[in-house]
């Protein structure tokens, strides 16, 4: 039915030099997402992309709906620049829609033609094209009626330099910026519900994530590590890859248990996590850290706790869920397909050795005093040396 899929992207923030980078990255991300499907390639023409549809458009659309930067998509018919061809395409599209329609009990279906004409050398104006085409469609299909205010069907015609495009559907894309255009950041990825959702939101702003996961064998199992890798695969999306740095955290946990007052253990543990994440970020050219923290959710996420933990790093810590309620986070996790993985019941390193009453207002001096008893640099060095990198997603 349709030869092409027209892909629109948001143009805000994509002026000048940025625009070129934005387009190149979006195109590369789309091509990666479409790998394995019978797709000839992605072509670009005047602030749009087109993908040839040789096979079922639904597979292609389903994958592209996960590619950030795409504003919307329309399956289109592309025809020569004359009214006869435009009408012929419009009739075919309407015919197809009306043939699939269930009985309307004699009620007419309403429609409207909308014409966009960037090509000003086309001999007819937009209103003329719309009017003529509307009249042809009414002649052809007695079951149609025009409604210019609230039509059930909107038939759009775009008249461009070499071709005209005819379509009815606008399928929303995920919006945002193409992954990669904003640079890299390190996502602290636990097996919980929050951190994958936080990663998703930052990817939507163009961040290319690399993940860090802290695990503490034998206190945490192989299955809990696998679960985190599954989360990273889901987050990577079609064609994407997220490297997960699995950090051996056992020795640090043991040292914490030995030296740290139980009330401050959580705070000091987070400080170790952030320091290690920052070291990995710096070695990989990443410019920020990302966590799934949400203000007030637990003791380690009060303002005083965030202050005490964030204090040890120089890089900005992005906490995109800071103002989200848990229910909103769950909703988002369900939408992005990480929820069902996250709720699998495997232990996390944070859930072992954790005191029943952690400090909600940790004092920076107390925290630093507690830490002073520990060989911080050696512990971090050792954990970094025992880090394994797993590439998650399609390579
Ligand atoms: P989540 O659902 O992300 O686990 P949570 O509400 O359980 O969040 P915490 O356990 O307090 O929160 O962790 C806060 C943040 O610290 C997490 O969102 C994550 O970014 C990071 N974090 C916690 N545990 C780990 C871990 N084992 N490895 C990597 N990052 C972690
Ligand atoms: Mg957690």
Coordinates of C-alpha atoms and ligand atoms in Angstrom, one line a residue:
X1 CA 0.0 0.0 0.0
X2 CA 2.6 2.6 1.1
X3 CA 6.1 2.8 -0.5
X4 CA 7.7 4.9 2.2
X5 CA 7.8 5.8 5.8
X6 CA 8.2 9.6 6.4
X7 CA 10.1 10.4 9.6
X8 CA 9.9 13.8 11.2
X9 CA 12.2 15.0 13.9
X10 CA 11.9 17.9 16.3
X11 CA 13.8 20.9 15.1
X12 CA 14.1 22.8 18.4
X13 CA 17.7 23.1 19.4
X14 CA 18.9 21.7 16.1
X15 CA 20.0 24.9 14.3
X16 CA 23.4 25.5 12.6
X17 CA 26.2 23.1 13.3
X18 CA 24.2 21.2 15.8
X19 CA 21.7 20.3 13.2
X20 CA 24.2 18.3 11.2
X21 CA 25.3 16.3 14.2
X22 CA 21.7 15.7 15.3
X23 CA 20.8 14.4 11.8
X24 CA 23.8 12.2 11.5
X25 CA 23.3 10.6 14.9
X26 CA 19.6 10.1 14.4
X27 CA 20.2 8.4 11.1
X28 CA 22.9 6.1 12.5
X29 CA 20.6 5.3 15.4
X30 CA 17.7 4.5 13.1
X31 CA 19.9 2.3 10.9
X32 CA 21.1 0.4 13.9
X33 CA 17.6 -0.1 15.2
X34 CA 16.5 -1.4 11.8
X35 CA 19.3 -3.9 11.5
X36 CA 18.1 -7.4 10.6
X37 CA 14.9 -6.1 8.8
X38 CA 14.7 -6.0 5.0
X39 CA 15.2 -2.2 4.8
X40 CA 17.1 -0.6 2.0
X41 CA 18.4 2.3 4.1
X42 CA 17.4 5.6 5.5
X43 CA 17.4 8.6 3.1
X44 CA 17.3 12.2 4.1
X45 CA 15.6 15.0 2.2
X46 CA 14.7 18.4 3.4
X47 CA 14.5 18.0 7.2
X48 CA 12.9 14.6 6.9
X49 CA 14.0 11.1 6.7
X50 CA 12.5 8.4 4.5
X51 CA 12.7 4.6 4.9
X52 CA 11.5 2.4 2.0
X53 CA 8.9 0.0 3.0
X54 CA 9.6 -3.4 1.4
X55 CA 8.0 -5.3 4.2
X56 CA 5.3 -5.0 6.9
X57 CA 5.5 -1.4 8.1
X58 CA 4.5 -2.4 11.6
X59 CA 7.9 -4.0 12.4
X60 CA 9.7 -1.0 11.2
X61 CA 7.5 1.5 13.0
X62 CA 7.6 -0.5 16.3
X63 CA 11.4 -0.3 16.3
X64 CA 11.6 3.3 15.3
X65 CA 9.1 4.2 18.1
X66 CA 12.0 3.5 20.4
X67 CA 14.5 5.7 18.7
X68 CA 14.8 9.0 20.5
X69 CA 14.7 12.2 18.4
X70 CA 11.9 11.0 16.2
X71 CA 8.9 13.3 16.6
X72 CA 6.4 11.4 14.4
X73 CA 6.1 9.1 11.4
X74 CA 3.7 8.6 8.5
X75 CA 3.4 5.8 6.0
X76 CA 3.2 7.8 2.7
X77 CA 2.6 7.4 -1.0
X78 CA 5.1 9.3 -3.1
X79 CA 3.9 10.5 -6.5
X80 CA 4.9 12.8 -9.3
X81 CA 4.1 16.5 -9.1
X82 CA 0.7 16.7 -10.7
X83 CA -2.9 16.6 -9.6
X84 CA -3.8 13.4 -11.4
X85 CA -1.2 11.4 -9.5
X86 CA -2.0 13.0 -6.2
X87 CA -5.7 12.2 -6.7
X88 CA -4.9 8.6 -7.7
X89 CA -2.8 8.1 -4.5
X90 CA -5.5 9.7 -2.3
X91 CA -8.2 7.5 -3.8
X92 CA -6.2 4.4 -3.2
X93 CA -5.5 5.4 0.5
X94 CA -9.2 6.2 1.1
X95 CA -10.3 3.0 -0.6
X96 CA -8.0 1.0 1.6
X97 CA -9.3 2.7 4.8
X98 CA -13.0 2.5 3.8
X99 CA -12.6 -1.2 2.9
X100 CA -11.3 -2.0 6.4
X101 CA -14.0 0.0 8.1
X102 CA -16.9 -1.8 9.9
X103 CA -20.5 -1.1 9.1
X104 CA -21.4 2.5 10.0
X105 CA -25.2 2.0 9.8
X106 CA -25.4 4.4 6.9
X107 CA -23.6 7.2 8.8
X108 CA -21.0 9.0 6.7
X109 CA -17.4 9.2 7.6
X110 CA -16.0 12.7 7.8
X111 CA -12.7 13.8 6.4
X112 CA -10.7 16.9 5.5
X113 CA -7.9 17.4 3.1
X114 CA -4.9 19.5 4.3
X115 CA -2.2 20.6 1.8
X116 CA 1.3 21.9 2.7
X117 CA 3.1 23.4 -0.2
X118 CA 6.8 24.2 0.4
X119 CA 7.3 24.1 -3.3
X120 CA 6.0 27.5 -4.3
X121 CA 6.4 26.8 -8.1
X122 CA 3.6 24.3 -8.1
X123 CA 0.8 25.9 -10.2
X124 CA -2.0 25.6 -7.6
X125 CA -2.2 27.0 -4.1
X126 CA -2.7 24.8 -1.1
X127 CA -6.4 25.7 -0.7
X128 CA -6.9 24.9 -4.4
X129 CA -5.3 21.5 -4.1
X130 CA -7.3 20.7 -1.0
X131 CA -10.6 21.8 -2.6
X132 CA -10.1 19.9 -5.8
X133 CA -9.0 16.8 -4.1
X134 CA -11.8 17.0 -1.6
X135 CA -14.3 17.2 -4.5
X136 CA -12.7 14.2 -6.3
X137 CA -12.9 12.1 -3.1
X138 CA -16.6 13.0 -2.5
X139 CA -17.3 12.0 -6.1
X140 CA -15.5 8.7 -5.7
X141 CA -16.8 7.7 -2.2
X142 CA -20.5 8.5 -1.4
X143 CA -19.9 7.3 2.1
X144 CA -17.7 10.3 2.9
X145 CA -18.6 13.8 4.0
X146 CA -16.4 16.8 4.6
X147 CA -15.9 18.2 8.1
X148 CA -13.2 20.8 8.3
X149 CA -13.3 21.3 12.1
X150 CA -13.3 17.8 13.7
X151 CA -12.8 15.3 10.8
X152 CA -12.4 11.6 11.6
X153 CA -9.9 11.3 8.8
X154 CA -7.3 13.8 7.8
X155 CA -5.8 13.3 4.4
X156 CA -2.6 15.3 4.1
X157 CA -0.8 16.3 0.9
X158 CA 2.8 17.7 0.9
X159 CA 4.0 19.3 -2.3
X160 CA 7.8 19.3 -2.3
X161 CA 10.4 20.0 -4.9
X162 CA 10.5 16.7 -6.8
X163 CA 7.5 14.7 -5.4
X164 CA 4.2 15.0 -3.7
X165 CA 3.5 12.9 -0.6
X166 CA 0.1 11.7 0.4
X167 CA -0.8 10.2 3.8
X168 CA -3.4 10.0 6.5
X169 CA -1.7 8.8 9.7
X170 CA 0.7 10.6 12.0
X171 CA 2.2 8.0 14.5
X172 CA 3.9 9.6 17.5
X173 CA 7.6 9.0 18.0
X174 CA 9.3 9.0 21.4
X175 CA 10.5 12.6 21.0
X176 CA 13.6 13.7 22.8
X177 CA 17.2 13.9 21.3
X178 CA 19.1 11.2 19.5
X179 CA 21.1 9.1 22.0
X180 CA 24.7 10.3 21.8
X181 CA 24.2 13.9 20.9
X182 CA 24.6 15.1 24.5
X183 CA 27.7 13.0 25.3
X184 CA 28.3 10.1 27.7
X185 CA 27.3 9.7 31.3
X186 CA 27.7 6.9 33.8
X187 CA 24.4 5.3 35.1
X188 CA 24.5 3.7 38.5
X189 CA 22.4 0.7 37.7
X190 CA 21.0 -1.4 40.5
X191 CA 18.5 -4.2 40.0
X192 CA 15.7 -1.9 41.3
X193 CA 12.8 -0.1 39.6
X194 CA 14.2 3.4 39.7
X195 CA 17.7 3.4 38.1
X196 CA 16.6 2.0 34.7
X197 CA 13.8 4.6 34.6
X198 CA 16.4 7.3 35.3
X199 CA 18.6 6.0 32.6
X200 CA 15.8 6.0 30.1
X201 CA 15.0 9.7 30.9
X202 CA 18.6 10.8 30.4
X203 CA 18.8 8.8 27.1
X204 CA 15.8 10.7 26.0
X205 CA 17.9 13.9 26.4
X206 CA 20.5 12.5 24.1
X207 CA 22.8 10.9 26.7
X208 CA 24.8 7.8 25.8
X209 CA 24.9 5.8 29.0
X210 CA 27.5 3.4 30.3
X211 CA 26.4 1.6 33.3
X212 CA 28.1 0.7 36.6
X213 CA 26.8 -2.1 38.8
X214 CA 28.1 -2.9 42.2
X215 CA 27.8 -6.5 43.2
X216 CA 29.0 -8.4 46.2
X217 CA 29.5 -12.1 45.6
X218 CA 29.0 -14.4 47.4
X219 CA 26.4 -12.2 49.3
X220 CA 24.7 -11.3 46.0
X221 CA 24.1 -14.1 43.5
X222 CA 24.9 -14.7 39.9
X223 CA 21.2 -14.3 39.1
X224 CA 21.1 -10.8 40.6
X225 CA 24.0 -9.8 38.3
X226 CA 22.2 -11.4 35.3
X227 CA 19.1 -9.4 36.2
X228 CA 21.0 -6.1 35.9
X229 CA 22.5 -7.2 32.6
X230 CA 18.9 -7.9 31.4
X231 CA 17.9 -4.5 32.5
X232 CA 20.7 -2.9 30.5
X233 CA 19.7 -4.9 27.4
X234 CA 16.2 -3.7 27.7
X235 CA 17.3 -0.1 28.2
X236 CA 19.7 -0.3 25.2
X237 CA 16.7 -0.7 22.9
X238 CA 16.8 -2.1 19.3
X239 CA 20.3 -2.0 17.9
X240 CA 21.7 -0.2 21.0
X241 CA 24.5 -1.4 23.2
X242 CA 25.2 -0.4 26.9
X243 CA 28.5 -1.5 28.4
X244 CA 28.0 -2.5 32.0
X245 CA 30.9 -2.2 34.4
X246 CA 30.3 -4.8 37.0
X247 CA 32.3 -3.7 40.0
X248 CA 33.4 -6.2 42.7
X249 CA 32.1 -4.5 45.8
X250 CA 32.5 -7.2 48.4
X251 CA 35.7 -6.0 50.0
X252 CA 34.3 -2.5 50.4
X253 CA 31.1 -3.9 52.0
X254 CA 33.2 -5.9 54.4
X255 CA 35.3 -2.9 55.3
X256 CA 32.2 -0.8 55.8
X257 CA 30.8 -3.4 58.1
X258 CA 34.0 -3.4 60.1
X259 CA 34.7 0.3 60.4
X260 CA 31.5 2.2 59.9
X261 CA 28.9 3.0 62.5
X262 CA 25.7 1.2 61.3
X263 CA 23.7 4.4 61.1
X264 CA 26.2 5.9 58.6
X265 CA 26.9 2.8 56.6
X266 CA 24.5 3.6 53.8
X267 CA 25.8 7.1 53.4
X268 CA 29.4 5.9 53.3
X269 CA 28.6 3.1 50.9
X270 CA 26.9 5.6 48.5
X271 CA 30.1 7.7 48.7
X272 CA 32.2 4.8 47.6
X273 CA 29.8 4.0 44.8
X274 CA 29.9 7.6 43.5
X275 CA 33.7 7.8 43.7
X276 CA 34.1 4.6 41.8
X277 CA 31.5 5.7 39.2
X278 CA 33.4 8.9 38.8
X279 CA 36.7 7.2 38.3
X280 CA 35.1 5.0 35.5
X281 CA 33.4 8.1 34.0
X282 CA 36.7 9.9 33.8
X283 CA 38.5 7.0 32.2
X284 CA 35.7 6.7 29.5
X285 CA 35.2 10.4 28.8
X286 CA 31.8 10.6 30.5
X287 CA 30.8 13.9 31.9
X288 CA 28.1 13.2 34.4
X289 CA 26.7 10.5 36.7
X290 CA 23.1 9.4 36.8
X291 CA 21.2 7.8 39.7
X292 CA 17.6 6.7 40.3
X293 CA 17.3 8.8 43.5
X294 CA 14.0 10.5 44.3
X295 CA 13.7 13.0 47.1
X296 CA 12.6 11.5 50.4
X297 CA 12.0 8.0 49.0
X298 CA 14.3 6.4 51.6
X299 CA 16.7 7.5 54.3
X300 CA 19.6 7.8 51.8
X301 CA 17.6 10.1 49.6
X302 CA 16.9 13.0 52.0
X303 CA 18.5 16.4 51.2
X304 CA 21.1 15.9 53.9
X305 CA 21.9 12.4 52.5
X306 CA 22.2 13.7 49.0
X307 CA 24.4 16.5 50.2
X308 CA 26.7 14.1 52.1
X309 CA 27.0 11.6 49.2
X310 CA 27.2 14.1 46.3
X311 CA 30.0 15.9 48.2
X312 CA 32.7 13.4 47.1
X313 CA 32.4 13.9 43.4
X314 CA 33.3 16.7 41.0
X315 CA 31.0 15.6 38.2
X316 CA 27.4 16.6 38.1
X317 CA 25.0 13.9 39.4
X318 CA 21.8 13.8 37.3
X319 CA 18.8 12.6 39.3
X320 CA 16.0 12.8 36.7
X321 CA 13.5 11.1 39.1
X322 CA 14.1 13.5 42.0
X323 CA 10.6 14.9 41.8
X324 CA 8.8 11.7 40.9
X325 CA 6.4 9.8 43.1
X326 CA 7.1 6.0 43.3
X327 CA 3.8 5.3 41.4
X328 CA 4.9 7.6 38.6
X329 CA 8.3 5.8 38.4
X330 CA 6.5 2.4 38.3
X331 CA 4.3 3.7 35.5
X332 CA 7.3 4.8 33.5
X333 CA 9.2 1.5 34.2
X334 CA 6.2 -0.4 32.9
X335 CA 6.1 1.7 29.7
X336 CA 9.7 1.1 29.0
X337 CA 9.6 -2.6 29.7
X338 CA 12.0 -2.7 32.7
X339 CA 9.4 -3.2 35.4
X340 CA 8.9 -6.9 35.0
X341 CA 12.6 -7.5 35.1
X342 CA 13.1 -5.2 38.1
X343 CA 10.5 -6.9 40.3
X344 CA 12.3 -10.3 40.1
X345 CA 13.2 -11.0 43.7
X346 CA 17.0 -11.1 43.7
X347 CA 19.1 -9.4 46.4
X348 CA 21.0 -6.2 45.8
X349 CA 24.2 -5.2 47.5
X350 CA 22.3 -2.4 49.2
X351 CA 19.9 -4.8 50.8
X352 CA 22.6 -6.8 52.6
X353 CA 24.4 -5.5 55.7
X354 CA 21.9 -2.6 55.9
X355 CA 21.0 -1.3 59.3
X356 CA 17.4 -1.1 60.3
X357 CA 17.6 2.6 61.2
X358 CA 19.9 4.4 58.8
X359 CA 20.6 8.1 59.5
X360 CA 18.3 10.4 57.6
X361 CA 20.3 13.5 58.5
X362 CA 23.9 12.4 58.2
X363 CA 26.4 15.0 59.4
X364 CA 29.3 15.6 57.0
X365 CA 31.9 15.7 59.8
X366 CA 30.7 12.4 61.3
X367 CA 30.7 10.8 57.9
X368 CA 34.2 12.0 57.2
X369 CA 35.4 10.8 60.6
X370 CA 33.9 7.4 60.0
X371 CA 35.6 7.1 56.6
X372 CA 39.0 8.2 57.9
X373 CA 39.4 4.8 59.4
X374 CA 39.2 3.1 56.0
X375 CA 41.9 2.8 53.3
X376 CA 39.7 4.5 50.8
X377 CA 42.1 4.8 47.9
X378 CA 43.3 1.2 48.1
X379 CA 39.7 -0.2 48.4
X380 CA 38.7 1.8 45.4
X381 CA 41.8 0.8 43.4
X382 CA 41.2 -2.9 44.2
X383 CA 37.5 -2.7 43.2
X384 CA 38.4 -1.0 39.9
X385 CA 40.9 -3.7 39.1
X386 CA 38.3 -6.3 39.7
X387 CA 35.8 -4.7 37.4
X388 CA 34.5 -6.7 34.5
X389 CA 32.9 -5.0 31.4
X390 CA 29.9 -6.7 29.8
X391 CA 28.5 -5.3 26.5
X392 CA 24.7 -5.5 26.8
X393 CA 22.5 -5.3 23.7
X394 CA 23.1 -5.9 20.0
X395 CA 26.7 -5.5 18.8
Ligands
LIG1 P1 16.6 1.5 42.6 O1 15.2 1.1 42.2 O2 17.2 2.2 41.4 O3 17.4 0.4 43.1 P2 16.1 2.4 45.2 O4 14.9 3.2 45.5 O5 16.2 1.0 45.6 O6 16.4 2.6 43.7 P3 18.6 2.9 46.5 O7 18.8 1.4 46.7 O8 18.6 3.8 47.7 O9 17.3 3.3 45.8 O10 19.7 3.4 45.5 C1 19.7 4.7 45.0 C2 20.4 4.8 43.7 O11 21.8 4.3 43.9 C3 19.9 3.8 42.7 O12 18.8 4.4 42.0 C4 21.1 3.6 41.8 O13 21.3 4.6 40.9 C5 22.2 3.6 42.8 N1 22.5 2.2 43.3 C6 22.0 1.5 44.3 N2 22.5 0.2 44.4 C7 23.3 0.1 43.3 C8 24.1 -1.0 42.8 N3 24.1 -2.2 43.4 N4 24.8 -0.8 41.7 C9 24.8 0.4 41.1 N5 24.0 1.4 41.5 C10 23.3 1.3 42.6
LIG2 MG1 18.2 -0.2 44.9

